[in-house]
Amino acid sequence: MERILFIILGTITLGAALAVVTQRTLSCAAWLLALSCLGIAGLLFLLEAPAVAALQLLVGAGGVALLARKNEARLRQTAPPGSAGVTPRWWAGALVAAALAEVLLWTAFHYDPGMVPVPTAQVSLAGYALPMATAVVLLATALVGALEVARKR
Amino acid sequence: MTTVHPSWFLALAATLFCIGLYGALARRSAVAVLMGIFLMLDAVILNLVAFGRALEAAGMGGQVLAVLLILVAAAETALGLALVATLWQRYSTTSLDDLNSLKE
């Protein structure tokens, strides 16, 4: 059952991601990105990480879908259909991505958990309170900065 | 405990990362490049959680790092979109091929 779910969610995620990078209309690409994030949230649930999956749903799928819905007209305005294409040297990007994919896939299928040393100390959630607080402050600062940068003069 | 081998999650994350990399390298629009970068970050999040699950003794480390990465991705996307909005206001274009004044 879990394998079937993995295949379905993986197909949705990869299919939507491929559509995002090949789609010529930005508003459609944004909706497909939200679908891809939905697939990733499903995979995170499969990995028994409900907190991360919920955050991915909120920020990834929810946030992107909201941005796509609110800015659909503006996305069409900034990039008319057909103009959000590829650069003349798109083949170089495809070559780099394919080479990296080969290396990473080989590593993934030759990965052996037994080869990695087991840490002696148990990691506890309490030790991450300060990094979490720092990350929240970073996010708040980034949002304020974004508002200031985008403000019409 | 999931019956799917961790290697399959790693392979999926690797494929997703490379798709995002192609999008970031080959697309003309700044918004499309940002979407490619977002896909790469999502792949890394999946990777972190998969490794954290595979290495049981690591506890919550993988998930906590994934949460931190989601926050960083949100901050980066917000700033990136603000920059794109400013570019559009000033130059009426978001095509990276047209934004080449630093070349001169």
Short mmCIF file of C-alpha atoms in Angstrom, two decimals:
data_model
loop_
_atom_site.label_atom_id
_atom_site.label_comp_id
_atom_site.label_asym_id
_atom_site.label_seq_id
_atom_site.Cartn_x
_atom_site.Cartn_y
_atom_site.Cartn_z
CA MET A 1 0.00 0.00 0.00
CA GLU A 2 2.79 2.41 0.92
CA ARG A 3 4.68 1.56 -2.26
CA ILE A 4 1.59 2.33 -4.35
CA LEU A 5 1.16 5.64 -2.52
CA PHE A 6 4.84 6.43 -3.07
CA ILE A 7 4.53 5.74 -6.81
CA ILE A 8 1.38 7.88 -7.11
CA LEU A 9 2.77 10.79 -5.09
CA GLY A 10 6.16 10.57 -6.79
CA THR A 11 4.53 10.67 -10.22
CA ILE A 12 2.44 13.69 -9.25
CA THR A 13 5.47 15.50 -7.79
CA LEU A 14 7.85 14.84 -10.67
CA GLY A 15 5.19 15.34 -13.35
CA ALA A 16 4.16 18.69 -11.89
CA ALA A 17 7.82 19.75 -11.47
CA LEU A 18 8.57 18.92 -15.12
CA ALA A 19 5.50 20.87 -16.17
CA VAL A 20 6.66 23.86 -14.07
CA VAL A 21 10.00 24.11 -15.87
CA THR A 22 8.54 23.57 -19.36
CA GLN A 23 5.35 25.64 -19.01
CA ARG A 24 5.39 28.86 -21.05
CA THR A 25 2.65 30.57 -19.04
CA LEU A 26 3.81 31.74 -15.60
CA SER A 27 0.38 31.67 -13.97
CA CYS A 28 -0.06 27.98 -14.94
CA ALA A 29 3.49 27.24 -13.76
CA ALA A 30 2.66 28.73 -10.35
CA TRP A 31 -0.38 26.46 -9.94
CA LEU A 32 1.68 23.45 -11.00
CA LEU A 33 4.33 24.40 -8.43
CA ALA A 34 1.62 24.33 -5.75
CA LEU A 35 0.62 20.85 -6.99
CA SER A 36 4.23 19.69 -6.78
CA CYS A 37 4.45 21.00 -3.19
CA LEU A 38 1.26 19.05 -2.43
CA GLY A 39 2.93 15.88 -3.69
CA ILE A 40 5.99 16.55 -1.55
CA ALA A 41 3.77 17.07 1.51
CA GLY A 42 2.20 13.67 0.82
CA LEU A 43 5.66 12.08 0.59
CA LEU A 44 6.63 13.73 3.90
CA PHE A 45 3.51 12.19 5.50
CA LEU A 46 4.69 8.84 4.10
CA LEU A 47 8.06 9.43 5.80
CA GLU A 48 6.18 9.83 9.11
CA ALA A 49 7.08 13.53 9.46
CA PRO A 50 3.63 15.11 9.96
CA ALA A 51 4.93 18.42 11.36
CA VAL A 52 7.19 19.04 8.37
CA ALA A 53 4.42 17.90 6.01
CA ALA A 54 1.94 20.32 7.60
CA LEU A 55 4.45 23.18 7.27
CA GLN A 56 5.12 22.24 3.65
CA LEU A 57 1.35 22.26 3.00
CA LEU A 58 0.96 25.69 4.59
CA VAL A 59 4.03 27.43 3.22
CA GLY A 60 4.67 25.48 0.02
CA ALA A 61 1.32 24.47 -1.38
CA GLY A 62 -0.81 27.05 0.42
CA GLY A 63 1.51 30.02 0.09
CA VAL A 64 2.31 29.38 -3.58
CA ALA A 65 -1.36 28.78 -4.43
CA LEU A 66 -2.32 32.03 -2.68
CA LEU A 67 0.41 33.94 -4.54
CA ALA A 68 -0.70 32.40 -7.83
CA ARG A 69 -4.37 33.25 -7.20
CA LYS A 70 -3.74 36.83 -6.07
CA ASN A 71 -1.20 37.65 -8.79
CA GLU A 72 -2.62 35.77 -11.75
CA ALA A 73 -3.26 38.95 -13.72
CA ARG A 74 0.13 40.44 -12.82
CA LEU A 75 1.94 37.23 -13.80
CA ARG A 76 0.24 37.36 -17.18
CA GLN A 77 1.17 41.02 -17.46
CA THR A 78 4.87 40.58 -16.64
CA ALA A 79 5.20 37.58 -18.93
CA PRO A 80 2.66 37.28 -21.76
CA PRO A 81 1.89 33.68 -22.79
CA GLY A 82 4.77 32.21 -24.71
CA SER A 83 7.40 34.71 -23.56
CA ALA A 84 8.45 32.80 -20.44
CA GLY A 85 10.39 30.39 -22.60
CA VAL A 86 13.95 29.16 -22.42
CA THR A 87 17.23 30.94 -23.12
CA PRO A 88 19.13 30.18 -26.35
CA ARG A 89 21.62 28.02 -24.42
CA TRP A 90 19.01 25.90 -22.66
CA TRP A 91 20.84 22.77 -23.77
CA ALA A 92 23.78 23.62 -21.48
CA GLY A 93 21.44 23.71 -18.49
CA ALA A 94 19.89 20.41 -19.55
CA LEU A 95 23.36 18.85 -19.90
CA VAL A 96 24.44 20.00 -16.43
CA ALA A 97 21.19 18.79 -14.87
CA ALA A 98 21.43 15.41 -16.62
CA ALA A 99 25.06 14.91 -15.52
CA LEU A 100 24.22 15.79 -11.92
CA ALA A 101 21.16 13.52 -12.03
CA GLU A 102 23.34 10.60 -13.13
CA VAL A 103 25.79 11.15 -10.28
CA LEU A 104 23.08 11.63 -7.64
CA LEU A 105 21.02 8.63 -8.79
CA TRP A 106 24.09 6.40 -8.74
CA THR A 107 24.85 7.61 -5.21
CA ALA A 108 21.23 7.12 -4.10
CA PHE A 109 21.10 3.47 -5.23
CA HIS A 110 24.53 2.66 -3.82
CA TYR A 111 23.74 4.27 -0.48
CA ASP A 112 24.10 1.92 2.45
CA PRO A 113 22.83 3.17 5.85
CA GLY A 114 25.32 0.88 7.51
CA MET A 115 28.20 2.88 6.07
CA VAL A 116 27.30 6.02 8.05
CA PRO A 117 28.61 6.13 11.63
CA VAL A 118 25.86 6.28 14.26
CA PRO A 119 26.10 9.38 16.45
CA THR A 120 26.70 8.60 20.10
CA ALA A 121 24.54 11.41 21.52
CA GLN A 122 20.80 11.45 21.00
CA VAL A 123 19.63 14.66 19.36
CA SER A 124 16.83 16.27 21.33
CA LEU A 125 14.33 18.82 20.05
CA ALA A 126 15.08 21.20 22.94
CA GLY A 127 18.56 21.88 21.57
CA TYR A 128 17.04 23.53 18.48
CA ALA A 129 15.10 26.28 20.27
CA LEU A 130 17.68 28.98 19.57
CA PRO A 131 18.18 28.14 15.87
CA MET A 132 14.39 28.08 15.44
CA ALA A 133 14.03 31.49 17.08
CA THR A 134 16.85 32.82 14.88
CA ALA A 135 15.17 31.44 11.77
CA VAL A 136 11.85 33.08 12.72
CA VAL A 137 13.60 36.43 13.22
CA LEU A 138 15.32 35.95 9.84
CA LEU A 139 11.97 35.31 8.17
CA ALA A 140 10.38 38.37 9.77
CA THR A 141 13.34 40.54 8.71
CA ALA A 142 13.20 39.16 5.18
CA LEU A 143 9.49 39.90 4.92
CA VAL A 144 9.94 43.47 6.14
CA GLY A 145 12.84 43.90 3.71
CA ALA A 146 10.75 42.51 0.88
CA LEU A 147 7.93 44.94 1.63
CA GLU A 148 10.39 47.85 1.66
CA VAL A 149 12.06 46.78 -1.60
CA ALA A 150 8.73 46.30 -3.39
CA ARG A 151 7.18 49.52 -2.10
CA LYS A 152 6.26 51.93 -4.88
CA ARG A 153 8.26 55.16 -4.65
CA MET B 1 8.00 2.23 9.68
CA THR B 2 7.64 2.77 5.93
CA THR B 3 8.21 -0.22 3.61
CA VAL B 4 9.69 1.95 0.88
CA HIS B 5 13.49 1.81 0.86
CA PRO B 6 15.17 5.17 1.65
CA SER B 7 17.08 5.00 -1.63
CA TRP B 8 13.83 5.54 -3.53
CA PHE B 9 13.15 8.76 -1.63
CA LEU B 10 16.75 9.89 -2.28
CA ALA B 11 16.41 9.08 -5.98
CA LEU B 12 13.15 11.02 -6.19
CA ALA B 13 14.71 13.98 -4.36
CA ALA B 14 17.73 13.85 -6.70
CA THR B 15 15.48 13.87 -9.78
CA LEU B 16 13.43 16.74 -8.40
CA PHE B 17 16.62 18.67 -7.63
CA CYS B 18 17.90 18.24 -11.18
CA ILE B 19 14.54 19.30 -12.65
CA GLY B 20 14.69 22.45 -10.51
CA LEU B 21 18.30 23.01 -11.58
CA TYR B 22 17.31 22.85 -15.24
CA GLY B 23 14.52 25.35 -14.56
CA ALA B 24 16.91 27.73 -12.77
CA LEU B 25 19.53 27.54 -15.56
CA ALA B 26 17.44 27.45 -18.70
CA ARG B 27 14.46 29.72 -18.09
CA ARG B 28 14.32 33.31 -19.27
CA SER B 29 11.94 34.84 -16.72
CA ALA B 30 13.16 35.73 -13.22
CA VAL B 31 9.95 34.33 -11.71
CA ALA B 32 10.50 31.01 -13.51
CA VAL B 33 14.08 30.90 -12.16
CA LEU B 34 12.72 31.45 -8.63
CA MET B 35 10.32 28.55 -9.14
CA GLY B 36 13.27 26.34 -10.14
CA ILE B 37 15.15 27.33 -7.01
CA PHE B 38 12.05 26.56 -4.93
CA LEU B 39 11.90 23.06 -6.46
CA MET B 40 15.56 22.51 -5.53
CA LEU B 41 14.89 23.54 -1.95
CA ASP B 42 11.91 21.19 -1.79
CA ALA B 43 14.14 18.34 -2.97
CA VAL B 44 16.64 19.08 -0.22
CA ILE B 45 13.83 19.12 2.37
CA LEU B 46 12.71 15.67 1.19
CA ASN B 47 16.32 14.48 1.32
CA LEU B 48 16.82 15.71 4.88
CA VAL B 49 13.69 14.03 6.17
CA ALA B 50 14.49 10.78 4.29
CA PHE B 51 17.99 10.65 5.77
CA GLY B 52 16.64 11.49 9.21
CA ARG B 53 14.19 8.61 8.89
CA ALA B 54 16.86 6.20 7.62
CA LEU B 55 19.28 7.03 10.44
CA GLU B 56 16.98 6.26 13.36
CA ALA B 57 19.54 7.30 15.94
CA ALA B 58 19.58 10.86 14.54
CA GLY B 59 16.26 11.49 16.27
CA MET B 60 14.50 14.63 15.14
CA GLY B 61 17.57 16.21 13.54
CA GLY B 62 16.44 15.69 9.94
CA GLN B 63 12.96 17.06 10.55
CA VAL B 64 14.20 20.10 12.48
CA LEU B 65 16.66 20.97 9.73
CA ALA B 66 13.85 20.56 7.20
CA VAL B 67 11.66 23.01 9.16
CA LEU B 68 14.53 25.52 9.24
CA LEU B 69 14.98 25.09 5.51
CA ILE B 70 11.28 25.70 4.85
CA LEU B 71 11.58 28.99 6.75
CA VAL B 72 14.66 29.96 4.75
CA ALA B 73 12.89 29.05 1.50
CA ALA B 74 9.94 31.24 2.44
CA ALA B 75 12.24 34.18 3.24
CA GLU B 76 14.18 33.74 0.02
CA THR B 77 11.00 33.51 -2.07
CA ALA B 78 9.53 36.62 -0.46
CA LEU B 79 12.67 38.65 -1.14
CA GLY B 80 13.05 37.25 -4.64
CA LEU B 81 9.49 38.19 -5.56
CA ALA B 82 9.98 41.68 -4.10
CA LEU B 83 13.06 42.10 -6.28
CA VAL B 84 11.14 40.90 -9.33
CA ALA B 85 8.36 43.39 -8.56
CA THR B 86 10.94 46.21 -8.32
CA LEU B 87 12.53 45.11 -11.59
CA TRP B 88 9.16 45.20 -13.28
CA GLN B 89 8.41 48.69 -11.86
CA ARG B 90 11.74 50.08 -13.06
CA TYR B 91 12.46 48.26 -16.33
CA SER B 92 9.03 46.87 -17.37
CA THR B 93 10.63 43.48 -17.94
CA THR B 94 11.52 40.41 -15.90
CA SER B 95 13.46 38.67 -18.64
CA LEU B 96 16.99 37.95 -17.44
CA ASP B 97 18.30 38.19 -21.00
CA ASP B 98 17.29 41.88 -21.08
CA LEU B 99 18.79 42.71 -17.69
CA ASN B 100 22.40 42.81 -18.84
CA SER B 101 23.51 46.38 -18.09
CA LEU B 102 26.35 45.12 -15.86
CA LYS B 103 27.93 43.55 -18.96
CA GLU B 104 28.77 46.99 -20.37
#
